[in-house]
Short mmCIF file of C-alpha atoms in Angstrom, two decimals:
data_model
loop_
_atom_site.label_atom_id
_atom_site.label_comp_id
_atom_site.label_asym_id
_atom_site.label_seq_id
_atom_site.Cartn_x
_atom_site.Cartn_y
_atom_site.Cartn_z
CA THR A 264 28.64 -5.45 -21.28
CA LEU A 265 25.28 -6.25 -19.70
CA LYS A 266 23.52 -5.89 -23.03
CA LYS A 267 25.91 -8.43 -24.60
CA GLU A 268 25.65 -10.93 -21.73
CA GLU A 269 23.46 -13.83 -22.85
CA ASP A 270 23.45 -15.75 -19.55
CA ILE A 271 21.60 -13.00 -17.69
CA SER A 272 17.83 -13.22 -18.01
CA PRO A 273 15.92 -10.07 -19.08
CA PRO A 274 14.34 -9.42 -15.62
CA ILE A 275 17.75 -9.57 -13.93
CA GLU A 276 19.37 -7.51 -16.68
CA ALA A 277 16.75 -4.82 -16.09
CA LEU A 278 17.52 -4.81 -12.36
CA LEU A 279 21.27 -4.54 -12.93
CA LEU A 280 20.77 -1.74 -15.45
CA GLN A 281 18.59 0.06 -12.91
CA LEU A 282 21.35 -0.38 -10.32
CA THR A 283 23.90 1.27 -12.63
CA VAL A 284 22.21 4.65 -12.06
CA PRO A 285 23.19 4.96 -8.37
CA LEU A 286 26.50 3.25 -9.19
CA LEU A 287 27.34 5.96 -11.72
CA LYS A 288 26.46 8.59 -9.15
CA ALA A 289 28.84 6.88 -6.71
CA ALA A 290 31.56 6.64 -9.36
CA VAL A 291 31.35 10.37 -10.01
CA GLN A 292 31.67 10.99 -6.29
CA ASP A 293 34.59 8.58 -5.71
CA GLU A 294 37.74 8.77 -7.87
CA GLU A 295 38.86 5.31 -6.72
CA PHE A 296 35.48 3.71 -7.37
CA PHE A 297 36.57 1.38 -10.19
CA SER A 298 39.89 0.39 -8.62
CA ASP A 299 38.47 -0.29 -5.14
CA LYS A 300 37.01 -3.80 -5.19
CA SER A 301 35.91 -3.43 -1.56
CA ASN A 302 33.62 -0.58 -2.49
CA PRO A 303 30.12 -1.55 -1.18
CA ALA A 304 28.46 -0.35 -4.38
CA GLN A 305 30.59 -2.72 -6.46
CA ILE A 306 30.11 -5.52 -3.94
CA LEU A 307 26.34 -5.11 -4.18
CA PHE A 308 26.38 -5.13 -7.97
CA ASN A 309 28.66 -8.19 -8.11
CA SER A 310 26.68 -10.03 -5.42
CA ILE A 311 23.40 -9.59 -7.29
CA ALA A 312 25.02 -10.51 -10.61
CA GLU A 313 26.59 -13.64 -9.06
CA ALA A 314 23.42 -14.74 -7.26
CA SER A 315 21.39 -14.31 -10.43
CA SER A 316 23.87 -16.07 -12.75
CA SER A 317 22.13 -19.41 -12.27
CA TRP A 318 18.73 -17.93 -11.52
CA ALA A 319 15.71 -19.10 -13.45
CA ALA A 320 12.27 -17.97 -12.43
CA GLU A 321 9.64 -20.65 -12.11
CA GLY A 322 6.66 -18.91 -13.63
CA SER A 323 6.51 -15.15 -13.13
CA ALA A 324 9.68 -13.42 -11.94
CA GLN A 325 7.48 -11.20 -9.78
CA ASN A 326 6.50 -14.26 -7.71
CA ASP A 327 10.09 -15.47 -7.20
CA PHE A 328 11.54 -14.85 -3.71
CA LEU A 329 15.09 -14.15 -4.92
CA TYR A 330 13.89 -11.79 -7.63
CA GLN A 331 11.58 -9.99 -5.19
CA LYS A 332 14.47 -9.49 -2.77
CA MET A 333 16.86 -8.25 -5.44
CA SER A 334 14.20 -5.98 -6.90
CA GLY A 335 13.38 -4.53 -3.48
CA ILE A 336 17.04 -3.85 -2.70
CA VAL A 337 17.72 -2.26 -6.09
CA GLN A 338 14.64 -0.07 -5.76
CA LYS A 339 15.62 1.02 -2.26
CA VAL A 340 19.17 1.90 -3.33
CA THR A 341 17.86 3.75 -6.39
CA ASP A 342 15.41 5.74 -4.27
CA GLU A 343 17.66 6.45 -1.28
CA TYR A 344 21.21 6.88 -2.58
CA ASP A 345 22.32 10.47 -2.24
CA HIS A 346 26.13 10.42 -1.84
CA ASP A 347 25.80 8.30 1.31
CA TYR A 348 27.62 4.96 1.01
CA SER A 349 25.78 3.55 4.01
CA VAL A 350 22.85 2.88 1.65
CA PHE A 351 25.05 0.45 -0.29
CA GLU A 352 26.52 -1.02 2.90
CA ASP A 353 23.05 -1.67 4.33
CA ALA A 354 21.94 -3.18 1.02
CA VAL A 355 24.96 -5.51 0.94
CA ASP A 356 24.30 -6.65 4.53
CA ASP A 357 20.61 -7.17 3.77
CA PHE A 358 21.24 -9.15 0.59
CA GLU A 359 24.04 -11.31 2.06
CA SER A 360 21.85 -12.09 5.08
CA PHE A 361 19.01 -13.09 2.76
CA VAL A 362 21.27 -15.30 0.62
CA ASP A 363 22.73 -16.98 3.73
CA THR A 364 19.25 -17.66 5.10
CA GLU A 365 18.07 -19.11 1.80
CA GLN A 366 21.17 -21.31 1.55
CA GLN A 367 20.55 -22.62 5.06
CA LYS A 368 16.93 -23.38 4.15
CA SER A 369 18.06 -25.20 1.00
CA GLN A 370 20.61 -27.15 2.99
CA ARG A 371 17.98 -28.20 5.54
CA VAL A 372 15.66 -29.31 2.73
CA GLU A 373 18.49 -31.31 1.14
CA GLU A 374 19.32 -32.89 4.50
CA ARG A 375 15.67 -33.87 5.00
CA ILE A 376 15.53 -35.38 1.51
CA ILE A 377 18.75 -37.33 2.12
CA ALA A 378 17.51 -38.48 5.54
CA ASN A 379 14.20 -39.57 4.02
CA GLU A 380 15.92 -41.46 1.21
CA THR A 381 18.27 -43.10 3.73
CA ALA A 382 15.33 -44.11 5.91
CA GLN A 383 13.45 -45.52 2.91
CA ALA A 384 16.51 -47.52 1.83
CA ARG A 385 16.90 -48.84 5.39
CA ILE A 386 13.22 -49.84 5.51
CA GLN A 387 13.49 -51.69 2.21
CA ALA A 388 16.68 -53.44 3.33
CA ALA A 389 15.08 -54.43 6.67
CA ARG A 390 11.98 -55.78 4.92
CA LYS A 391 14.09 -57.75 2.45
CA LEU A 392 16.25 -59.14 5.27
CA ALA A 393 13.14 -60.24 7.21
CA GLN A 394 11.62 -61.96 4.18
CA GLN A 395 14.91 -63.63 3.23
CA ARG A 396 15.49 -64.87 6.76
CA ILE A 397 12.05 -66.46 6.91
CA TYR A 398 12.63 -68.11 3.55
CA ASP A 399 16.09 -69.38 4.55
CA LYS A 400 14.88 -70.79 7.89
CA PHE A 401 11.40 -72.03 7.07
CA GLY A 402 11.13 -72.14 3.28
CA ASP A 403 11.52 -75.92 3.09
CA TYR A 404 8.64 -76.66 5.47
CA ILE A 405 5.06 -77.43 4.52
CA LEU A 406 2.98 -74.96 6.48
CA ASP A 407 -0.75 -74.90 7.10
CA GLU A 408 -2.64 -71.62 6.59
CA ALA A 409 -2.40 -70.54 10.22
CA LEU A 410 1.38 -71.01 10.35
CA LYS A 411 1.84 -69.44 6.93
CA HIS A 412 -0.13 -66.41 8.11
CA PHE A 413 1.97 -66.27 11.29
CA PHE A 414 5.27 -66.26 9.37
CA ASP A 415 4.09 -63.90 6.62
CA LYS A 416 2.55 -61.36 8.98
CA THR A 417 3.45 -61.62 12.64
CA TRP A 418 6.96 -63.07 12.42
CA GLU A 419 7.97 -60.98 9.41
CA GLN A 420 6.84 -57.82 11.23
CA ALA A 421 8.86 -58.78 14.30
CA LEU A 422 11.95 -59.44 12.18
CA PHE A 423 11.42 -56.23 10.25
CA TYR A 424 11.16 -54.16 13.43
CA ILE A 425 14.39 -55.60 14.85
CA ALA A 426 16.21 -55.42 11.50
CA ASN A 427 15.19 -51.79 11.01
CA ASN A 428 16.64 -50.89 14.42
CA SER A 429 19.83 -52.93 14.17
CA ILE A 430 20.34 -53.86 10.52
CA ASP A 431 24.06 -53.09 10.69
CA ASN A 432 24.63 -55.19 13.81
CA GLN A 433 23.05 -58.62 14.03
CA ASP A 434 24.96 -59.52 17.19
CA THR A 435 22.56 -57.65 19.46
CA ALA A 436 20.54 -59.22 22.27
CA GLU A 437 17.38 -58.83 20.16
CA TRP A 438 18.85 -60.93 17.35
CA GLY A 439 19.95 -63.46 19.95
CA LYS A 440 16.34 -63.77 21.13
CA ILE A 441 15.17 -64.12 17.53
CA THR A 442 17.65 -66.94 16.92
CA HIS A 443 16.49 -68.71 20.08
CA ILE A 444 12.82 -68.42 19.09
CA GLU A 445 13.60 -69.65 15.57
CA GLU A 446 15.34 -72.71 17.00
CA GLN A 447 12.25 -73.51 19.06
CA LEU A 448 10.00 -73.03 16.03
CA LEU A 449 12.22 -75.31 13.94
CA LYS A 450 11.96 -78.06 16.59
CA ILE A 451 8.18 -77.78 16.61
CA LEU A 452 8.02 -77.86 12.81
CA ASP A 453 10.41 -80.83 12.62
CA ASN A 454 8.10 -82.79 14.93
CA GLU A 455 4.99 -81.88 12.93
CA GLN A 456 6.28 -82.51 9.42
CA PRO A 457 5.08 -85.73 7.74
CA SER A 458 7.80 -88.37 7.50
#
């Protein structure tokens, strides 16, 4: 069956074939081996086959963490099995612990990626909100270079900072202060604009 299986890569196929040697020894020892799905030898074989079903080594298989772990476990079982099922039980515990740890690592990496993407999206939204607010409030005014620099740099940064911290709630005290300052700026600009 392994030889006919096309989805299993050659390095994994070799490991599983190597594992069949101690499995056959266990099957000879245990009459209920094939009917007992809770048998640790079968669990180990199935766990490795399942974990490797979507496995693809990046570069050399020898440098892949999952392959190294599976290879080490298979070699240990092959070397140590001598009619003692605890070898399989220990191997199952070791492999399941490894898989759980790797899944947790992958989950943390995914969470960091999602958090980073969320933060980047929030930053972009805050920057856009700041720029749009300046345009909406002051876009119709003729500004000299000093004022233009103030709005494009200082005021945009202030708006960005507040927007980034409270982009989902513009009813905060900070936004209230911003609105008050903008009203004062508009009064000043209205008095300075040519009639």
